[in-house]
Amino acid sequence: LSECSSYLVERFLLAYMRFAMDIDSWENNKPHCNWIGVECQGGSVTNIDFAILDMSSASLPTQIGLITNLQSLLAANMNADANNYILSGTIPSELGVLTQLTQIGLYDNSLHGNIPTELGTLTSLNYMVLGKSMFTGSFPIELASLTDLAVLSLAENNLTGSIPTRLATLASLRYFGINQNFLTGSIPTEIAGLTSLEYMSIFDNDLSGPIPTELGRLTSLKSLWLSKNNLTGSIPTELAKLASLEKLYISKNNLTGFIPTELARLTSLKILHLCNNMLTGSFPTQLESLNYSTELHLSGNNLTGYFPSELGCRSVW
């Protein structure tokens, strides 16, 4: 298509979306590249941000897959009204043909159904946030093909099944959030291949088995959330290798054994939550060498002997 023809096609597509999604703020008497939430480069639509529009509970039409130069699709709901969602319905599989997409941010909407496997073809994607909706089905293994991903969040949905071992291919991943779903099985040891990871949140699922010792290889990790699962076994001493770790949450599991004295090596640690497990032994006095401002929450275990009275478990995680 010529540049003029492409412009007219996109004008028609956005005019259709305006009608289908009931977007009153997209004014017909203005060029579509000047519409609120729309950005263009060289006359082609590259970014759409529904979050700044006055709209609610609209479904994404399949025709969005025809906006071939789209690089960013955003609809993060920051409205305090929990019932006023921007998007509803399902994610159209046609998004999978938009090979220039680098960002999909659809946090806090009323989206449901399966996460389309076709999203696994978007190899330019570096940011995918689909948290806080009502997605069901399993974790799409096809997302393991998105090797440029730096941020992946599917948290606060209704996903089931296990964590795919193939996620180890996401070598660029820095943020990984799948908390508050219904995932089962064990934490795959292959997750240790995510060597760029700085934040991992998998709390509040139904995960079982031990905490993999291999997590000690994630030396860039700053925050690790494993609470509210059914994890068993002891706390791996290998976690003491995470020199950059600032927050460690392992509360509300079924962990046994002693609290490793090696955790005192975590000199960057600001928060340590081990509450409501079945840990035994005495309180490791070595932990008193941690930063004076470190929050230590250890109650709800079977610890004996000396136990600092100021330690409690105020966090739900």
C-alpha positions as a Python dict, from the first residue, in 0.01 Angstrom:
ca = {
    (1, 'L'): (0, 0, 0),
    (2, 'S'): (111, 356, -63),
    (3, 'E'): (165, 590, 231),
    (4, 'C'): (-162, 767, 152),
    (5, 'S'): (-352, 439, 122),
    (6, 'S'): (-206, 310, 452),
    (7, 'Y'): (-311, 630, 627),
    (8, 'L'): (-668, 596, 496),
    (9, 'V'): (-684, 231, 597),
    (10, 'E'): (-574, 314, 953),
    (11, 'R'): (-819, 603, 963),
    (12, 'F'): (-1097, 362, 871),
    (13, 'L'): (-979, 104, 1127),
    (14, 'L'): (-964, 353, 1413),
    (15, 'A'): (-1301, 500, 1312),
    (16, 'Y'): (-1443, 148, 1335),
    (17, 'M'): (-1280, 99, 1677),
    (18, 'R'): (-1423, 434, 1788),
    (19, 'F'): (-1770, 306, 1705),
    (20, 'A'): (-1722, -50, 1834),
    (21, 'M'): (-1562, 59, 2161),
    (22, 'D'): (-1778, 369, 2213),
    (23, 'I'): (-1487, 612, 2240),
    (24, 'D'): (-1648, 956, 2234),
    (25, 'S'): (-1322, 1142, 2285),
    (26, 'W'): (-1197, 1032, 1942),
    (27, 'E'): (-1339, 1321, 1739),
    (28, 'N'): (-1420, 1258, 1373),
    (29, 'N'): (-1331, 1613, 1272),
    (30, 'K'): (-965, 1566, 1371),
    (31, 'P'): (-688, 1357, 1214),
    (32, 'H'): (-672, 1023, 1393),
    (33, 'C'): (-305, 1081, 1474),
    (34, 'N'): (-425, 1372, 1692),
    (35, 'W'): (-678, 1163, 1882),
    (36, 'I'): (-627, 1125, 2257),
    (37, 'G'): (-420, 820, 2338),
    (38, 'V'): (-302, 770, 1979),
    (39, 'E'): (55, 829, 1868),
    (40, 'C'): (187, 810, 1513),
    (41, 'Q'): (526, 802, 1347),
    (42, 'G'): (551, 890, 980),
    (43, 'G'): (174, 891, 955),
    (44, 'S'): (138, 534, 1092),
    (45, 'V'): (-23, 449, 1426),
    (46, 'T'): (244, 313, 1660),
    (47, 'N'): (98, 356, 2010),
    (48, 'I'): (-252, 330, 2155),
    (49, 'D'): (-317, 400, 2524),
    (50, 'F'): (-679, 342, 2622),
    (51, 'A'): (-604, 426, 2986),
    (52, 'I'): (-622, 801, 2928),
    (53, 'L'): (-958, 784, 2750),
    (54, 'D'): (-1304, 826, 2897),
    (55, 'M'): (-1430, 476, 2826),
    (56, 'S'): (-1525, 160, 3013),
    (57, 'S'): (-1581, -212, 2962),
    (58, 'A'): (-1507, -217, 2590),
    (59, 'S'): (-1394, -526, 2401),
    (60, 'L'): (-1089, -515, 2179),
    (61, 'P'): (-1209, -575, 1821),
    (62, 'T'): (-1026, -830, 1608),
    (63, 'Q'): (-955, -552, 1357),
    (64, 'I'): (-682, -420, 1587),
    (65, 'G'): (-466, -687, 1426),
    (66, 'L'): (-469, -483, 1103),
    (67, 'I'): (-282, -187, 1256),
    (68, 'T'): (41, -337, 1132),
    (69, 'N'): (288, -81, 1271),
    (70, 'L'): (154, -88, 1627),
    (71, 'Q'): (436, -99, 1883),
    (72, 'S'): (258, -30, 2212),
    (73, 'L'): (-90, -128, 2335),
    (74, 'L'): (-176, -4, 2682),
    (75, 'A'): (-489, -7, 2897),
    (76, 'A'): (-372, -7, 3259),
    (77, 'N'): (-669, 74, 3479),
    (78, 'M'): (-564, 317, 3751),
    (79, 'N'): (-920, 411, 3846),
    (80, 'A'): (-1002, 363, 4213),
    (81, 'D'): (-1348, 231, 4119),
    (82, 'A'): (-1297, -145, 4108),
    (83, 'N'): (-1605, -191, 3889),
    (84, 'N'): (-1505, 60, 3623),
    (85, 'Y'): (-1285, -144, 3390),
    (86, 'I'): (-1142, -16, 3064),
    (87, 'L'): (-1149, -346, 2876),
    (88, 'S'): (-1366, -656, 2896),
    (89, 'G'): (-1411, -968, 2686),
    (90, 'T'): (-1118, -1167, 2553),
    (91, 'I'): (-783, -1077, 2399),
    (92, 'P'): (-819, -1130, 2022),
    (93, 'S'): (-572, -1382, 1883),
    (94, 'E'): (-516, -1138, 1596),
    (95, 'L'): (-274, -947, 1821),
    (96, 'G'): (-30, -1223, 1735),
    (97, 'V'): (28, -1080, 1384),
    (98, 'L'): (147, -742, 1516),
    (99, 'T'): (513, -832, 1497),
    (100, 'Q'): (634, -480, 1582),
    (101, 'L'): (468, -479, 1924),
    (102, 'T'): (716, -416, 2205),
    (103, 'Q'): (467, -343, 2486),
    (104, 'I'): (135, -493, 2596),
    (105, 'G'): (14, -346, 2923),
    (106, 'L'): (-344, -438, 3014),
    (107, 'Y'): (-329, -438, 3394),
    (108, 'D'): (-650, -447, 3602),
    (109, 'N'): (-927, -510, 3353),
    (110, 'S'): (-1219, -747, 3315),
    (111, 'L'): (-1056, -967, 3053),
    (112, 'H'): (-1126, -1340, 3060),
    (113, 'G'): (-1068, -1660, 2868),
    (114, 'N'): (-731, -1807, 2781),
    (115, 'I'): (-425, -1594, 2715),
    (116, 'P'): (-383, -1641, 2338),
    (117, 'T'): (-97, -1870, 2244),
    (118, 'E'): (-47, -1647, 1938),
    (119, 'L'): (118, -1388, 2163),
    (120, 'G'): (419, -1619, 2160),
    (121, 'T'): (496, -1502, 1805),
    (122, 'L'): (560, -1141, 1916),
    (123, 'T'): (936, -1178, 1939),
    (124, 'S'): (998, -800, 1968),
    (125, 'L'): (799, -785, 2291),
    (126, 'N'): (992, -667, 2597),
    (127, 'Y'): (698, -580, 2826),
    (128, 'M'): (386, -790, 2891),
    (129, 'V'): (159, -712, 3184),
    (130, 'L'): (-176, -895, 3190),
    (131, 'G'): (-223, -894, 3565),
    (132, 'K'): (-540, -852, 3769),
    (133, 'S'): (-800, -983, 3528),
    (134, 'M'): (-989, -1311, 3504),
    (135, 'F'): (-777, -1514, 3264),
    (136, 'T'): (-814, -1890, 3292),
    (137, 'G'): (-635, -2190, 3148),
    (138, 'S'): (-270, -2275, 3177),
    (139, 'F'): (41, -2063, 3157),
    (140, 'P'): (101, -2036, 2779),
    (141, 'I'): (425, -2222, 2712),
    (142, 'E'): (453, -2027, 2386),
    (143, 'L'): (557, -1719, 2585),
    (144, 'A'): (893, -1889, 2634),
    (145, 'S'): (974, -1782, 2276),
    (146, 'L'): (972, -1413, 2376),
    (147, 'T'): (1343, -1395, 2448),
    (148, 'D'): (1350, -1013, 2461),
    (149, 'L'): (1100, -996, 2747),
    (150, 'A'): (1222, -792, 3043),
    (151, 'V'): (888, -772, 3226),
    (152, 'L'): (630, -1052, 3244),
    (153, 'S'): (335, -1032, 3482),
    (154, 'L'): (34, -1263, 3473),
    (155, 'A'): (-44, -1209, 3842),
    (156, 'E'): (-389, -1200, 4003),
    (157, 'N'): (-573, -1417, 3754),
    (158, 'N'): (-722, -1766, 3762),
    (159, 'L'): (-445, -1955, 3585),
    (160, 'T'): (-400, -2325, 3656),
    (161, 'G'): (-142, -2590, 3574),
    (162, 'S'): (230, -2571, 3635),
    (163, 'I'): (509, -2322, 3572),
    (164, 'P'): (665, -2419, 3235),
    (165, 'T'): (1027, -2530, 3254),
    (166, 'R'): (1092, -2365, 2917),
    (167, 'L'): (1077, -2021, 3081),
    (168, 'A'): (1451, -2061, 3134),
    (169, 'T'): (1493, -1933, 2778),
    (170, 'L'): (1387, -1582, 2888),
    (171, 'A'): (1742, -1470, 2955),
    (172, 'S'): (1649, -1097, 2948),
    (173, 'L'): (1372, -1126, 3207),
    (174, 'R'): (1412, -893, 3505),
    (175, 'Y'): (1056, -893, 3649),
    (176, 'F'): (850, -1213, 3677),
    (177, 'G'): (513, -1204, 3853),
    (178, 'I'): (265, -1494, 3859),
    (179, 'N'): (139, -1451, 4214),
    (180, 'Q'): (-222, -1501, 4319),
    (181, 'N'): (-322, -1767, 4071),
    (182, 'F'): (-398, -2138, 4117),
    (183, 'L'): (-74, -2281, 3986),
    (184, 'T'): (30, -2626, 4107),
    (185, 'G'): (334, -2850, 4090),
    (186, 'S'): (684, -2761, 4199),
    (187, 'I'): (903, -2459, 4134),
    (188, 'P'): (1105, -2575, 3831),
    (189, 'T'): (1478, -2588, 3889),
    (190, 'E'): (1522, -2454, 3535),
    (191, 'I'): (1404, -2115, 3660),
    (192, 'A'): (1763, -2067, 3776),
    (193, 'G'): (1842, -1996, 3411),
    (194, 'L'): (1678, -1653, 3444),
    (195, 'T'): (2010, -1497, 3536),
    (196, 'S'): (1896, -1136, 3477),
    (197, 'L'): (1603, -1171, 3718),
    (198, 'E'): (1570, -900, 3983),
    (199, 'Y'): (1212, -956, 4103),
    (200, 'M'): (1027, -1288, 4127),
    (201, 'S'): (681, -1310, 4280),
    (202, 'I'): (504, -1646, 4285),
    (203, 'F'): (326, -1616, 4622),
    (204, 'D'): (-32, -1726, 4686),
    (205, 'N'): (-55, -2027, 4456),
    (206, 'D'): (-76, -2401, 4528),
    (207, 'L'): (287, -2480, 4458),
    (208, 'S'): (442, -2771, 4645),
    (209, 'G'): (775, -2945, 4692),
    (210, 'P'): (1102, -2793, 4810),
    (211, 'I'): (1250, -2453, 4740),
    (212, 'P'): (1505, -2532, 4469),
    (213, 'T'): (1865, -2490, 4579),
    (214, 'E'): (1929, -2367, 4225),
    (215, 'L'): (1765, -2033, 4314),
    (216, 'G'): (2100, -1948, 4468),
    (217, 'R'): (2226, -1887, 4113),
    (218, 'L'): (1997, -1586, 4064),
    (219, 'T'): (2262, -1345, 4182),
    (220, 'S'): (2085, -1035, 4044),
    (221, 'L'): (1772, -1106, 4250),
    (222, 'K'): (1656, -826, 4480),
    (223, 'S'): (1309, -945, 4577),
    (224, 'L'): (1182, -1303, 4617),
    (225, 'W'): (820, -1377, 4712),
    (226, 'L'): (735, -1743, 4779),
    (227, 'S'): (476, -1708, 5058),
    (228, 'K'): (131, -1869, 5080),
    (229, 'N'): (208, -2191, 4897),
    (230, 'N'): (253, -2550, 5014),
    (231, 'L'): (631, -2561, 4997),
    (232, 'T'): (805, -2823, 5209),
    (233, 'G'): (1155, -2915, 5316),
    (234, 'S'): (1414, -2683, 5462),
    (235, 'I'): (1523, -2332, 5369),
    (236, 'P'): (1815, -2379, 5127),
    (237, 'T'): (2143, -2238, 5253),
    (238, 'E'): (2213, -2151, 4889),
    (239, 'L'): (1982, -1850, 4925),
    (240, 'A'): (2268, -1688, 5118),
    (241, 'K'): (2448, -1651, 4781),
    (242, 'L'): (2194, -1387, 4672),
    (243, 'A'): (2412, -1093, 4769),
    (244, 'S'): (2176, -834, 4615),
    (245, 'L'): (1863, -968, 4789),
    (246, 'E'): (1664, -702, 4974),
    (247, 'K'): (1331, -877, 5036),
    (248, 'L'): (1269, -1244, 5112),
    (249, 'Y'): (915, -1364, 5180),
    (250, 'I'): (866, -1735, 5257),
    (251, 'S'): (581, -1713, 5512),
    (252, 'K'): (279, -1942, 5528),
    (253, 'N'): (428, -2260, 5385),
    (254, 'N'): (511, -2597, 5543),
    (255, 'L'): (885, -2550, 5577),
    (256, 'T'): (1074, -2746, 5843),
    (257, 'G'): (1424, -2756, 5986),
    (258, 'F'): (1641, -2478, 6124),
    (259, 'I'): (1668, -2119, 6006),
    (260, 'P'): (2003, -2118, 5821),
    (261, 'T'): (2264, -1908, 5997),
    (262, 'E'): (2406, -1840, 5650),
    (263, 'L'): (2123, -1591, 5589),
    (264, 'A'): (2324, -1346, 5799),
    (265, 'R'): (2546, -1301, 5491),
    (266, 'L'): (2262, -1118, 5315),
    (267, 'T'): (2387, -775, 5409),
    (268, 'S'): (2150, -599, 5168),
    (269, 'L'): (1844, -762, 5325),
    (270, 'K'): (1570, -526, 5441),
    (271, 'I'): (1279, -768, 5491),
    (272, 'L'): (1286, -1134, 5600),
    (273, 'H'): (948, -1302, 5650),
    (274, 'L'): (951, -1665, 5764),
    (275, 'C'): (627, -1664, 5966),
    (276, 'N'): (379, -1949, 5995),
    (277, 'N'): (589, -2244, 5892),
    (278, 'M'): (709, -2539, 6102),
    (279, 'L'): (1064, -2423, 6159),
    (280, 'T'): (1241, -2554, 6468),
    (281, 'G'): (1553, -2487, 6668),
    (282, 'S'): (1661, -2165, 6831),
    (283, 'F'): (1668, -1816, 6687),
    (284, 'P'): (2001, -1773, 6504),
    (285, 'T'): (2174, -1493, 6688),
    (286, 'Q'): (2382, -1441, 6374),
    (287, 'L'): (2077, -1273, 6219),
    (288, 'E'): (2122, -986, 6461),
    (289, 'S'): (2419, -884, 6251),
    (290, 'L'): (2186, -785, 5967),
    (291, 'N'): (2115, -421, 5898),
    (292, 'Y'): (1954, -272, 6210),
    (293, 'S'): (1652, -165, 6004),
    (294, 'T'): (1587, -514, 5864),
    (295, 'E'): (1233, -641, 5932),
    (296, 'L'): (1252, -992, 6080),
    (297, 'H'): (917, -1172, 6107),
    (298, 'L'): (950, -1522, 6247),
    (299, 'S'): (641, -1597, 6459),
    (300, 'G'): (411, -1892, 6405),
    (301, 'N'): (693, -2147, 6406),
    (302, 'N'): (827, -2392, 6664),
    (303, 'L'): (1135, -2194, 6761),
    (304, 'T'): (1278, -2232, 7108),
    (305, 'G'): (1512, -2042, 7335),
    (306, 'Y'): (1605, -1680, 7285),
    (307, 'F'): (1353, -1496, 7068),
    (308, 'P'): (1362, -1115, 7040),
    (309, 'S'): (1030, -981, 7166),
    (310, 'E'): (1009, -717, 6895),
    (311, 'L'): (984, -980, 6619),
    (312, 'G'): (638, -1058, 6493),
    (313, 'C'): (446, -1134, 6177),
    (314, 'R'): (250, -831, 6071),
    (315, 'S'): (248, -908, 5699),
    (316, 'V'): (-14, -1128, 5537),
    (317, 'W'): (240, -1257, 5289),
}
